[in-house]
Short mmCIF file of C-alpha atoms and ligand atoms in Angstrom, two decimals:
data_model
loop_
_atom_site.label_atom_id
_atom_site.label_comp_id
_atom_site.label_asym_id
_atom_site.label_seq_id
_atom_site.Cartn_x
_atom_site.Cartn_y
_atom_site.Cartn_z
CA MET A 67 -13.62 4.61 10.98
CA ILE A 68 -11.71 6.91 13.11
CA LYS A 69 -10.06 9.52 11.39
CA SER A 70 -6.72 11.01 12.58
CA GLN A 71 -5.90 14.66 11.24
CA LEU A 72 -2.57 16.01 11.53
CA LYS A 73 -2.06 19.55 11.75
CA LEU A 74 1.16 21.04 9.86
CA LEU A 75 2.94 24.23 11.00
CA GLN A 76 5.93 25.48 9.17
CA ASN A 77 8.86 27.94 9.79
CA GLU A 78 11.65 28.67 7.45
CA LYS A 79 14.08 29.54 10.21
CA LEU A 80 15.58 27.25 12.78
CA PRO A 81 14.20 27.38 16.21
CA SER A 82 15.97 29.60 18.55
CA ARG A 83 17.46 28.06 21.76
CA LYS A 84 14.57 29.62 23.64
CA GLU A 85 11.97 28.04 21.25
CA LEU A 86 14.00 24.81 21.78
CA ASN A 87 13.57 25.06 25.31
CA SER A 88 10.01 25.66 25.15
CA ASN A 89 8.88 22.56 23.55
CA GLN A 90 8.52 19.20 25.19
CA HIS A 91 9.21 16.97 22.07
CA TRP A 92 11.68 17.20 19.19
CA LEU A 93 12.70 15.26 16.18
CA ILE A 94 15.70 16.47 14.65
CA LEU A 95 17.25 15.62 11.14
CA TYR A 96 20.72 17.16 10.46
CA SER A 97 23.34 16.94 7.81
CA SER A 98 27.10 16.64 8.13
CA SER A 99 27.77 20.12 6.79
CA GLU A 100 29.06 22.93 8.41
CA LYS A 101 25.80 24.87 8.26
CA THR A 102 24.38 22.58 10.94
CA LYS A 103 26.77 24.00 13.56
CA ARG A 104 24.21 27.01 13.70
CA LEU A 105 21.60 24.83 15.30
CA ALA A 106 21.36 25.17 19.22
CA TYR A 107 22.99 22.45 21.13
CA TYR A 108 24.40 21.10 18.16
CA ASP A 109 27.58 20.50 20.35
CA LEU A 110 25.66 18.46 22.87
CA LEU A 111 23.72 16.29 20.22
CA ASN A 112 27.02 15.48 18.23
CA ASP A 113 28.97 14.52 21.35
CA ARG A 114 26.35 11.99 22.51
CA ARG A 115 26.70 10.53 19.11
CA LYS A 116 30.23 10.28 19.66
CA GLN A 117 29.76 8.71 22.94
CA LEU A 118 27.61 5.93 21.37
CA GLY A 119 30.26 5.30 18.83
CA ARG A 120 28.45 6.26 15.85
CA LYS A 121 30.05 6.91 12.39
CA LYS A 122 29.35 9.45 10.11
CA TYR A 123 25.80 8.94 9.75
CA ASP A 124 23.12 7.10 11.81
CA SER A 125 20.80 4.40 10.61
CA GLU A 126 19.15 4.24 14.03
CA PRO A 127 17.82 7.28 16.32
CA VAL A 128 19.71 8.78 18.91
CA GLU A 129 17.87 10.01 22.08
CA ILE A 130 18.42 12.76 24.66
CA ASP A 131 16.66 15.09 27.20
CA LEU A 132 18.09 18.50 26.67
CA PRO A 133 19.51 20.22 29.69
CA ASN A 134 16.31 22.65 29.94
CA SER A 135 13.73 23.16 32.51
CA VAL A 136 11.24 20.94 30.55
CA ARG A 137 14.10 18.34 29.60
CA SER A 138 12.82 18.38 25.93
CA HIS A 139 12.85 14.83 24.73
CA THR A 140 14.63 14.88 21.41
CA VAL A 141 15.22 12.06 18.94
CA TYR A 142 17.55 12.86 15.99
CA ALA A 143 19.81 11.37 13.47
CA CYS A 144 22.51 12.72 11.38
CA VAL A 145 21.43 11.64 7.79
CA ASP A 146 23.49 11.33 4.36
CA GLU A 147 21.49 13.54 1.94
CA LYS A 148 21.83 10.76 -0.65
CA ILE A 149 19.97 8.16 1.57
CA SER A 150 17.44 6.14 -0.26
CA ALA A 151 13.73 6.53 0.04
CA PHE A 152 13.31 3.45 1.63
CA ASP A 153 16.09 3.95 4.29
CA LEU A 154 14.94 7.45 5.15
CA LEU A 155 11.42 6.45 5.60
CA THR A 156 12.57 3.31 7.74
CA LEU A 157 14.56 5.78 10.03
CA CYS A 158 11.66 8.23 10.14
CA ARG A 159 9.35 5.33 11.15
CA LYS A 160 11.69 4.62 14.16
CA LEU A 161 12.21 8.25 15.17
CA VAL A 162 8.62 8.97 15.31
CA GLY A 163 7.92 5.51 16.82
CA ILE A 164 9.99 6.63 20.00
CA GLN A 165 8.19 9.84 20.24
CA LYS A 166 4.70 7.97 20.10
CA ASN A 167 5.74 5.80 23.04
CA TYR A 168 5.92 9.12 24.95
CA LYS A 169 2.10 9.87 23.91
CA VAL A 170 3.16 13.07 22.09
CA ARG A 171 0.35 15.33 20.64
CA LYS A 172 2.55 17.87 19.33
CA LEU A 173 6.17 17.33 17.98
CA GLY A 174 8.44 19.95 16.74
CA VAL A 175 10.48 18.80 13.81
CA ILE A 176 13.73 20.29 12.74
CA LEU A 177 15.87 19.74 9.55
CA ALA A 178 19.25 21.67 9.71
CA GLY A 179 22.00 21.96 7.38
CA PHE A 180 20.16 20.92 4.22
CA ASP A 181 19.47 22.71 0.87
CA ILE A 182 15.92 23.70 -0.21
CA ALA A 183 15.22 20.43 -2.02
CA GLN A 184 16.83 18.16 0.29
CA SER A 185 14.80 19.75 3.30
CA GLU A 186 11.61 19.20 1.27
CA ARG A 187 12.27 15.68 0.67
CA LEU A 188 13.26 14.99 4.51
CA ALA A 189 10.10 17.05 5.70
CA GLU A 190 8.06 14.60 3.44
CA ALA A 191 9.44 11.51 4.65
CA VAL A 192 8.66 12.91 8.46
CA VAL A 193 5.29 13.81 7.29
CA ALA A 194 4.52 10.49 5.77
CA ALA A 195 5.94 8.58 8.70
CA ALA A 196 3.99 10.80 11.29
CA ALA A 197 0.74 10.48 9.30
CA ALA A 198 1.07 6.58 9.22
CA THR A 199 1.86 6.41 12.84
CA ALA A 200 -1.14 8.85 13.90
CA ALA A 201 -3.48 6.64 11.86
CA VAL A 202 -5.95 4.75 14.29
CA MET A 203 -6.51 1.09 13.67
CA PRO A 204 -8.98 -1.24 14.52
CA ASN A 205 -8.61 -2.24 18.01
CA TYR A 206 -10.97 -4.84 20.03
CA LYS A 207 -9.19 -4.93 23.45
CA SER A 208 -11.88 -4.28 25.78
CA LYS A 209 -9.84 -2.45 28.39
CA SER A 210 -7.96 -0.15 26.03
CA LYS A 211 -9.51 3.14 25.15
CA GLN A 212 -8.33 4.73 21.94
CA LYS A 213 -5.74 7.41 23.01
CA ALA A 214 -5.43 10.67 21.30
CA GLY A 215 -2.21 10.35 19.32
CA LEU A 216 0.21 12.89 17.34
CA SER A 217 -2.06 15.54 15.92
CA ARG A 218 0.29 18.44 15.32
CA LEU A 219 3.66 18.64 13.51
CA GLU A 220 5.56 22.06 13.67
CA LEU A 221 8.37 22.00 11.14
CA PHE A 222 11.37 24.37 11.31
CA GLY A 223 14.08 24.75 8.52
CA LEU A 224 11.52 24.38 5.45
CA LYS A 225 11.96 27.03 3.00
CA ILE A 226 9.26 26.10 0.75
CA ASP A 227 5.72 26.70 1.48
CA HIS A 228 4.21 23.09 1.29
CA ASN A 229 1.01 21.64 2.44
CA PHE A 230 1.88 18.10 1.76
CA LYS A 231 -1.44 17.43 0.12
CA ARG A 232 -0.22 14.64 -1.71
CA THR A 233 1.62 13.07 1.14
CA LEU A 234 -1.49 13.14 3.35
CA ALA A 235 -3.64 11.97 0.60
CA GLU A 236 -1.30 8.88 0.27
CA ALA A 237 -1.41 8.46 4.02
CA GLU A 238 -5.22 8.59 4.18
CA GLY A 239 -5.48 5.79 1.29
CA ASN A 240 -2.74 3.67 3.01
CA ALA A 241 -4.64 4.17 6.31
CA LEU A 242 -7.76 2.92 4.89
CA ALA A 243 -6.09 0.13 3.20
CA ARG A 244 -4.64 -1.14 6.50
CA TYR A 245 -7.53 -0.51 8.48
CA LEU A 246 -9.76 -2.57 6.24
CA SER A 247 -7.38 -5.39 6.05
CA ILE A 248 -7.12 -5.59 9.94
CA LEU A 249 -10.63 -5.99 10.36
CA PRO A 250 -11.30 -9.58 11.44
CA PRO A 251 -13.17 -11.49 8.74
CA ASN A 252 -16.39 -11.87 10.78
CA GLU A 253 -16.86 -8.20 10.68
CA LEU A 254 -15.51 -7.53 7.25
CA THR A 255 -17.73 -9.89 5.09
CA PRO A 256 -18.15 -9.04 1.44
CA GLY A 257 -21.39 -7.65 2.30
CA ASN A 258 -20.09 -5.37 5.22
CA TYR A 259 -17.29 -4.34 2.89
CA LEU A 260 -19.77 -3.24 0.23
CA THR A 261 -21.70 -1.03 3.06
CA ARG A 262 -18.34 0.59 3.98
CA ILE A 263 -17.30 1.30 0.28
CA ARG A 264 -21.25 2.74 -0.57
CA GLY A 265 -20.22 5.13 2.34
CA LEU A 266 -17.13 6.39 0.77
CA ALA A 267 -18.57 6.45 -2.33
CA LYS A 268 -21.23 8.81 -1.21
CA GLU A 269 -18.82 10.96 0.81
CA ASN A 270 -16.43 11.35 -2.16
CA LYS A 271 -19.08 11.59 -4.77
CA TRP A 272 -17.83 8.40 -6.62
CA LYS A 273 -20.36 6.52 -9.08
CA LEU A 274 -20.58 3.05 -7.60
CA GLU A 275 -22.11 -0.21 -9.44
CA PHE A 276 -22.31 -3.45 -7.86
CA TYR A 277 -22.50 -6.78 -9.71
CA ASP A 278 -23.90 -9.15 -7.50
CA GLN A 279 -24.18 -12.86 -8.00
CA LYS A 280 -27.38 -12.74 -9.94
CA ASN A 281 -26.08 -10.10 -12.41
CA LEU A 282 -22.66 -12.02 -12.70
CA THR A 283 -24.59 -15.22 -13.69
CA LYS A 284 -26.25 -13.26 -16.51
CA LYS A 285 -22.71 -12.16 -17.39
CA LYS A 286 -21.53 -15.71 -17.29
CA ALA A 287 -18.88 -14.99 -14.92
CA GLY A 288 -18.19 -18.63 -13.91
CA ALA A 289 -14.62 -18.35 -12.67
CA PHE A 290 -15.77 -15.63 -10.11
CA LEU A 291 -19.06 -17.64 -9.40
CA ALA A 292 -16.98 -20.97 -8.89
CA VAL A 293 -15.27 -19.51 -6.00
CA VAL A 294 -18.15 -17.98 -4.35
CA GLN A 295 -20.67 -20.88 -4.84
CA GLY A 296 -19.05 -22.46 -1.63
CA SER A 297 -20.33 -19.45 0.47
CA HIS A 298 -23.67 -19.77 2.45
CA GLU A 299 -24.32 -16.02 1.96
CA GLU A 300 -24.89 -14.62 -1.37
CA ASP A 301 -23.11 -11.27 -0.62
CA ALA A 302 -20.00 -11.49 -3.15
CA GLY A 303 -19.75 -9.59 -6.10
CA ILE A 304 -17.81 -7.23 -8.15
CA VAL A 305 -17.75 -3.24 -7.33
CA ARG A 306 -16.93 -0.84 -10.24
CA LEU A 307 -16.04 2.92 -8.67
CA GLN A 308 -15.59 5.88 -11.22
CA TYR A 309 -13.76 9.19 -10.23
CA LYS A 310 -14.11 11.85 -13.11
CA PRO A 311 -12.18 14.90 -12.85
CA GLY A 312 -13.91 18.34 -12.92
CA ASN A 313 -11.43 19.50 -15.33
CA GLU A 314 -10.80 16.72 -17.44
CA LYS A 315 -7.64 17.06 -19.40
CA SER A 316 -7.08 13.47 -20.48
CA ARG A 317 -9.70 10.92 -21.51
CA ASN A 318 -7.13 8.11 -20.85
CA THR A 319 -8.69 6.19 -18.14
CA VAL A 320 -6.51 4.24 -15.32
CA CYS A 321 -8.29 1.29 -13.95
CA LEU A 322 -7.15 -0.25 -10.82
CA VAL A 323 -8.39 -3.87 -9.66
CA GLY A 324 -8.06 -5.69 -6.46
CA LYS A 325 -8.46 -8.98 -5.20
CA GLY A 326 -10.93 -8.76 -2.11
CA ILE A 327 -10.98 -12.42 -0.63
CA CYS A 328 -12.48 -11.55 2.58
CA TYR A 329 -11.14 -14.83 4.05
CA ASP A 330 -9.02 -17.59 2.35
CA THR A 331 -9.59 -20.98 3.89
CA GLY A 332 -8.29 -22.76 0.71
CA GLY A 333 -11.51 -24.37 0.32
CA ASN A 334 -11.77 -28.18 -0.43
CA ASN A 335 -7.79 -28.01 -0.63
CA LEU A 336 -8.24 -26.73 2.74
CA LYS A 337 -5.28 -24.67 4.43
CA PRO A 338 -3.48 -26.27 7.32
CA ALA A 339 -3.83 -23.97 10.59
CA LYS A 340 -0.39 -22.14 10.23
CA TYR A 341 -1.11 -20.99 6.60
CA MET A 342 -4.68 -20.12 7.23
CA TYR A 343 -4.14 -17.93 10.27
CA GLY A 344 -3.95 -14.44 8.84
CA MET A 345 -5.93 -14.98 5.71
CA HIS A 346 -8.53 -12.36 6.56
CA GLU A 347 -5.80 -10.05 4.83
CA ASP A 348 -6.39 -11.85 1.58
CA MET A 349 -8.53 -8.85 0.54
CA GLN A 350 -5.54 -6.44 0.93
CA GLY A 351 -5.29 -6.18 -2.87
CA SER A 352 -8.75 -4.72 -2.99
CA ALA A 353 -7.95 -2.44 -0.01
CA VAL A 354 -4.89 -1.12 -1.93
CA ALA A 355 -6.73 -0.41 -4.77
CA LEU A 356 -9.32 1.26 -3.05
CA GLY A 357 -6.82 3.18 -0.93
CA THR A 358 -5.08 4.46 -4.28
CA PHE A 359 -8.41 5.27 -5.62
CA LEU A 360 -9.12 7.48 -2.43
CA ALA A 361 -5.82 9.21 -2.53
CA LEU A 362 -6.25 9.96 -6.47
CA SER A 363 -9.56 11.19 -5.59
CA LYS A 364 -8.42 13.36 -2.78
CA MET A 365 -5.54 14.97 -4.90
CA GLN A 366 -8.26 15.63 -7.61
CA VAL A 367 -6.14 14.17 -10.52
CA ASP A 368 -6.93 15.31 -13.95
CA PHE A 369 -7.69 12.14 -15.61
CA PRO A 370 -10.41 9.46 -15.10
CA VAL A 371 -9.84 6.56 -12.75
CA GLU A 372 -11.84 3.52 -12.19
CA CYS A 373 -11.51 1.02 -9.51
CA TRP A 374 -12.69 -2.85 -9.62
CA LEU A 375 -12.84 -4.91 -6.79
CA ALA A 376 -13.69 -8.62 -6.45
CA LEU A 377 -15.35 -9.23 -2.92
CA ALA A 378 -15.93 -12.62 -2.09
CA MET A 379 -14.78 -15.37 0.52
CA ASN A 380 -13.09 -18.81 -0.43
CA HIS A 381 -15.19 -21.16 1.88
CA ILE A 382 -15.54 -24.97 2.14
CA GLY A 383 -18.65 -26.45 1.95
CA PRO A 384 -20.93 -28.97 0.42
CA LYS A 385 -21.34 -26.89 -2.58
CA ALA A 386 -17.90 -25.40 -2.99
CA TYR A 387 -15.88 -25.93 -6.15
CA LYS A 388 -13.47 -28.71 -6.41
CA PRO A 389 -10.57 -29.90 -8.48
CA ASN A 390 -11.32 -31.22 -11.85
CA ASP A 391 -14.30 -29.26 -12.09
CA VAL A 392 -14.27 -27.49 -15.63
CA ILE A 393 -15.94 -23.74 -15.47
CA THR A 394 -16.28 -21.26 -18.29
CA ALA A 395 -15.35 -17.56 -17.50
CA SER A 396 -17.13 -14.62 -18.65
CA ASP A 397 -14.75 -14.20 -21.89
CA GLY A 398 -15.68 -18.04 -22.93
CA THR A 399 -12.22 -19.37 -21.62
CA THR A 400 -12.84 -22.91 -20.32
CA ILE A 401 -10.60 -23.52 -17.15
CA GLU A 402 -9.82 -26.73 -15.53
CA ILE A 403 -9.76 -26.32 -11.61
CA VAL A 404 -6.59 -27.85 -10.23
CA HIS A 405 -6.32 -26.49 -6.65
CA THR A 406 -9.15 -24.70 -4.91
CA ASP A 407 -6.58 -22.37 -3.00
CA ALA A 408 -5.95 -20.63 -6.14
CA GLU A 409 -8.89 -18.59 -5.74
CA GLY A 410 -7.38 -15.18 -6.37
CA ARG A 411 -6.62 -15.77 -10.06
CA MET A 412 -10.18 -16.92 -10.45
CA VAL A 413 -11.97 -14.04 -9.06
CA LEU A 414 -9.56 -11.75 -10.78
CA ALA A 415 -9.94 -13.51 -14.30
CA ASP A 416 -13.54 -12.15 -14.77
CA THR A 417 -12.82 -8.94 -12.71
CA LEU A 418 -9.96 -8.16 -15.31
CA ALA A 419 -12.21 -9.18 -18.35
CA LEU A 420 -14.86 -6.94 -17.24
CA ALA A 421 -12.62 -3.87 -16.42
CA SER A 422 -10.83 -4.15 -19.96
CA MET A 423 -13.99 -4.04 -21.76
CA SER A 424 -14.07 -0.27 -21.72
CA LYS A 425 -10.59 -0.02 -23.10
CA PRO A 426 -8.67 1.54 -20.18
CA LYS A 427 -5.24 2.96 -20.93
CA LEU A 428 -3.82 1.14 -18.27
CA ILE A 429 -4.89 -1.34 -15.79
CA ILE A 430 -3.24 -2.10 -12.41
CA ASP A 431 -4.09 -4.99 -10.33
CA TYR A 432 -2.98 -5.90 -6.68
CA ALA A 433 -3.41 -9.08 -5.30
CA THR A 434 -2.04 -11.24 -2.33
CA LEU A 435 -2.02 -14.08 -5.22
CA THR A 436 1.05 -16.41 -4.46
CA GLY A 437 2.95 -17.83 -1.82
CA ALA A 438 5.55 -18.24 -4.40
CA CYS A 439 6.11 -14.70 -4.72
CA VAL A 440 6.69 -14.36 -1.17
CA TYR A 441 9.33 -17.26 -1.15
CA SER A 442 11.19 -15.38 -4.12
CA LEU A 443 11.16 -11.83 -2.85
CA GLY A 444 10.67 -12.17 1.14
CA SER A 445 8.29 -9.66 2.29
CA SER A 446 10.14 -6.37 1.89
CA TYR A 447 9.50 -6.43 -2.10
CA SER A 448 6.42 -7.10 -4.06
CA GLY A 449 6.66 -8.42 -7.29
CA VAL A 450 5.45 -6.79 -10.57
CA PHE A 451 4.41 -8.36 -13.80
CA THR A 452 3.50 -6.48 -17.01
CA ASN A 453 2.56 -7.21 -20.70
CA ARG A 454 4.60 -4.01 -21.48
CA GLU A 455 8.37 -5.36 -20.66
CA ASP A 456 9.85 -1.93 -21.78
CA LEU A 457 8.23 -0.57 -18.52
CA HIS A 458 10.62 -2.63 -16.24
CA ALA A 459 13.13 0.02 -15.67
CA ASP A 460 10.45 2.61 -14.88
CA LEU A 461 8.73 0.15 -12.65
CA ILE A 462 11.75 -0.41 -10.59
CA GLN A 463 12.73 3.24 -10.45
CA VAL A 464 9.50 4.08 -8.84
CA GLY A 465 9.84 1.61 -6.10
CA LYS A 466 13.29 3.13 -5.20
CA ASP A 467 11.80 6.76 -5.28
CA SER A 468 8.79 6.11 -3.29
CA GLY A 469 10.08 3.77 -0.77
CA GLU A 470 7.73 0.92 -1.64
CA ARG A 471 9.96 -1.32 -3.63
CA VAL A 472 9.10 -3.90 -6.43
CA TRP A 473 11.02 -6.18 -8.66
CA PRO A 474 9.92 -7.46 -11.98
CA PHE A 475 9.36 -11.13 -13.14
CA PRO A 476 9.48 -12.33 -16.74
CA LEU A 477 6.24 -13.02 -18.40
CA ASP A 478 7.41 -15.09 -21.76
CA GLU A 479 4.75 -16.95 -23.57
CA ASP A 480 6.54 -20.49 -23.22
CA TYR A 481 5.63 -20.42 -19.22
CA ASP A 482 2.00 -21.51 -20.56
CA LYS A 483 3.12 -24.95 -20.99
CA GLY A 484 2.84 -25.20 -17.38
CA LEU A 485 -0.90 -24.52 -17.93
CA GLU A 486 -1.65 -26.72 -20.62
CA SER A 487 -4.82 -28.81 -20.02
CA ASP A 488 -6.20 -32.25 -21.58
CA ILE A 489 -9.66 -31.34 -21.00
CA ALA A 490 -10.07 -27.37 -21.04
CA ASP A 491 -8.35 -24.34 -22.58
CA VAL A 492 -6.26 -23.69 -19.59
CA LYS A 493 -5.35 -25.07 -16.08
CA GLN A 494 -5.92 -22.75 -13.26
CA CYS A 495 -2.55 -23.49 -11.87
CA ALA A 496 -0.10 -26.48 -11.81
CA LEU A 497 -0.18 -28.86 -9.10
CA GLU A 498 3.78 -29.50 -9.32
CA GLY A 499 6.56 -27.42 -10.67
CA ASP A 500 8.01 -24.02 -9.95
CA ALA A 501 7.39 -20.22 -10.21
CA ASP A 502 3.58 -20.23 -9.43
CA HIS A 503 3.63 -16.41 -9.17
CA ILE A 504 4.63 -16.37 -12.85
CA LEU A 505 2.40 -19.27 -14.05
CA ALA A 506 -0.55 -16.92 -12.15
CA ALA A 507 0.50 -13.92 -13.72
CA ARG A 508 0.34 -15.53 -17.19
CA PHE A 509 -3.03 -16.84 -16.32
CA LEU A 510 -4.25 -13.40 -15.44
CA GLN A 511 -2.92 -11.92 -18.73
CA ARG A 512 -5.41 -13.89 -20.85
CA PHE A 513 -8.09 -11.75 -19.51
CA VAL A 514 -6.66 -8.51 -20.08
CA LYS A 515 -8.50 -7.79 -23.32
CA ASN A 516 -8.33 -4.95 -25.98
CA LYS A 517 -4.63 -4.68 -25.63
CA CYS A 518 -4.63 -2.59 -22.63
CA ASN A 519 -1.46 -1.96 -20.98
CA TRP A 520 -1.40 -3.84 -17.90
CA VAL A 521 0.73 -4.06 -14.46
CA HIS A 522 -0.02 -6.90 -12.00
CA MET A 523 1.37 -6.61 -8.49
CA ASP A 524 1.82 -9.77 -6.41
CA LEU A 525 1.87 -8.10 -2.99
CA ALA A 526 4.63 -10.28 -1.28
CA SER A 527 5.03 -7.13 1.09
CA SER A 528 1.54 -6.90 2.38
CA ASN A 529 2.61 -8.11 5.81
CA HIS A 530 5.88 -7.39 7.13
CA LYS A 531 6.68 -8.13 10.77
CA GLY A 532 7.73 -5.04 12.54
CA GLY A 533 6.44 -2.51 9.83
CA LEU A 534 8.12 -1.60 6.38
CA ALA A 535 9.59 1.73 5.29
CA HIS A 536 7.53 4.40 7.14
CA ILE A 537 4.59 1.93 8.08
CA PRO A 538 4.48 0.96 11.83
CA THR A 539 2.19 -1.89 11.57
CA ASP A 540 2.65 -5.34 10.33
CA THR A 541 0.11 -4.89 7.83
CA ALA A 542 1.66 -2.54 5.40
CA GLY A 543 -1.13 -1.37 2.68
CA PHE A 544 2.02 -1.58 0.39
CA GLY A 545 1.25 -0.10 -3.12
CA VAL A 546 -0.88 3.07 -2.51
CA ARG A 547 2.33 5.33 -2.26
CA TYR A 548 3.87 3.47 -5.08
CA SER A 549 1.06 3.67 -7.40
CA VAL A 550 0.48 7.27 -6.78
CA SER A 551 4.36 8.14 -7.49
CA LEU A 552 3.83 5.82 -10.87
CA LEU A 553 0.89 7.77 -12.22
CA ILE A 554 1.99 11.08 -11.13
CA ASP A 555 5.77 11.15 -11.39
CA LYS A 556 6.28 8.98 -14.29
CA GLU A 557 5.50 9.88 -17.62
CA LEU A 558 4.60 6.44 -18.71
CA LYS A 559 4.77 6.23 -22.52
CA LEU A 560 1.76 4.07 -23.01
N1 BES B 766 -3.99 -15.92 -0.85
C1 BES B 766 -3.03 -17.08 -1.19
C2 BES B 766 -1.43 -16.59 -1.49
C3 BES B 766 -0.86 -15.92 -0.27
C4 BES B 766 -0.29 -16.61 0.63
C5 BES B 766 -0.28 -14.62 -0.36
C6 BES B 766 0.22 -15.84 2.01
C7 BES B 766 0.37 -14.04 0.64
C8 BES B 766 0.69 -14.76 1.76
C9 BES B 766 -3.54 -17.51 -2.38
O1 BES B 766 -4.76 -17.73 -2.67
C10 BES B 766 -3.12 -18.88 -2.69
O2 BES B 766 -3.49 -19.75 -1.45
N2 BES B 766 -2.27 -19.42 -3.24
C11 BES B 766 -1.68 -20.83 -3.53
C12 BES B 766 -1.66 -21.09 -5.10
C13 BES B 766 -1.36 -22.54 -5.27
C14 BES B 766 -2.34 -23.52 -4.64
C15 BES B 766 -1.27 -22.86 -6.57
C16 BES B 766 -0.15 -20.88 -2.82
O3 BES B 766 0.52 -19.95 -2.92
O4 BES B 766 0.05 -21.67 -2.05
ZN1 ZN B 767 -5.74 -19.28 -1.76
ZN1 ZN B 768 -5.87 -16.01 -1.69
#
């Protein structure tokens, strides 16, 4: 994996006209306040906005070449200091994106006319967007060489000395999640995925355990094994990673769990071409769990974190599981199979049961679990579900603050009616009826043991055409920035 390092330089003052004239590429955010007028070339920039018929604030970038000898290529916007995190990150993606097209290596960033806290917030968004854009993604085009991208940001107008450690850790976690998700499925098999995770574990000093199929047979993890029995390779399994802080303050472990289906053909209930295409990204839940785990570990958080990843393929074949099979999960629950394309809840059932054995304080699972969630929300929000309904307001707020927006769904017990089986404890899913995203979450909830607090994220926004918020690729790695914010900024009363 190719790493891109973004170097940051910082200046408290705005650049002088001479400094402005000496750099080739600029990105400027300015406020509508009087203070902005101190910025060199302010009149020129603002006149151009007027020519374009812009109102008080810009939601799209403005572009201009400064009238100097290097014709400094400048992209800019006048922003409302109350702009939402999502809108700000979206604007920053567009601004950085224009500069990227000019193959910029070093970009000057100016924040003019804001107070200390505002300029810090804006700088954070620019750094997040720049780091997301600078990240190198898999590319198999034989003729294209990987070009060196953005490597240096020089910030002006930022008063606090800030190393953006968290933003860069989140960006690294997000880039890892996107990189893995974009890899083609003949490359990222469960076995290859495990090898990559082993490498990361060594590099970051994480403890790694792998429950292979033999081990899972001993654990009677029949729900996981039902899905993988259709694979010719015996490389599926569940990974458990552990991060322990050096100076542990809290013993409350947070557990991140992810669906890692490296390809979802649908199995015997085979997906039609249009719906199968893209299903190499059905492992994005695991990639987001791993990316979040990496970010928290890079930030050296002071609480223990575990990461549980269910790595498997959902194949079709003579041995593949089929509708009407009845299987037994590791906790003894018997499940009537209804549709082999509902494989995510099967592999997660055993993974959640195993993860909750050691009684973590909080379990967050991530999965591209249901088409129903995408139908309900589209792909600009993800769905959240929790056994702690009192957390709904916090869960929404973290989405607004981080720019990775989520919306909660109900999880009342009476939804279980849709999962009643004549022959087993529970049906895997319903063949007809609505709200599969809620039924899937109700199904998962059964396997969360020991009264653990639990949040389930159905990643409807794992792939958003044209990019989402600060992320320029269709593959979003959605959830890393959200989760860090949830765990660090919010004092969850658990
Ligand atoms: N991985 C899919 C769900 C999915 C599809 C998420 C596209 C995001 C984008 C999942 O395994 C699946 O196929 N679910 C079925 C469940 C149904 C058979 C009950 C679905 O949603 O159609
Ligand atoms: Zn499926
Ligand atoms: Zn799936």
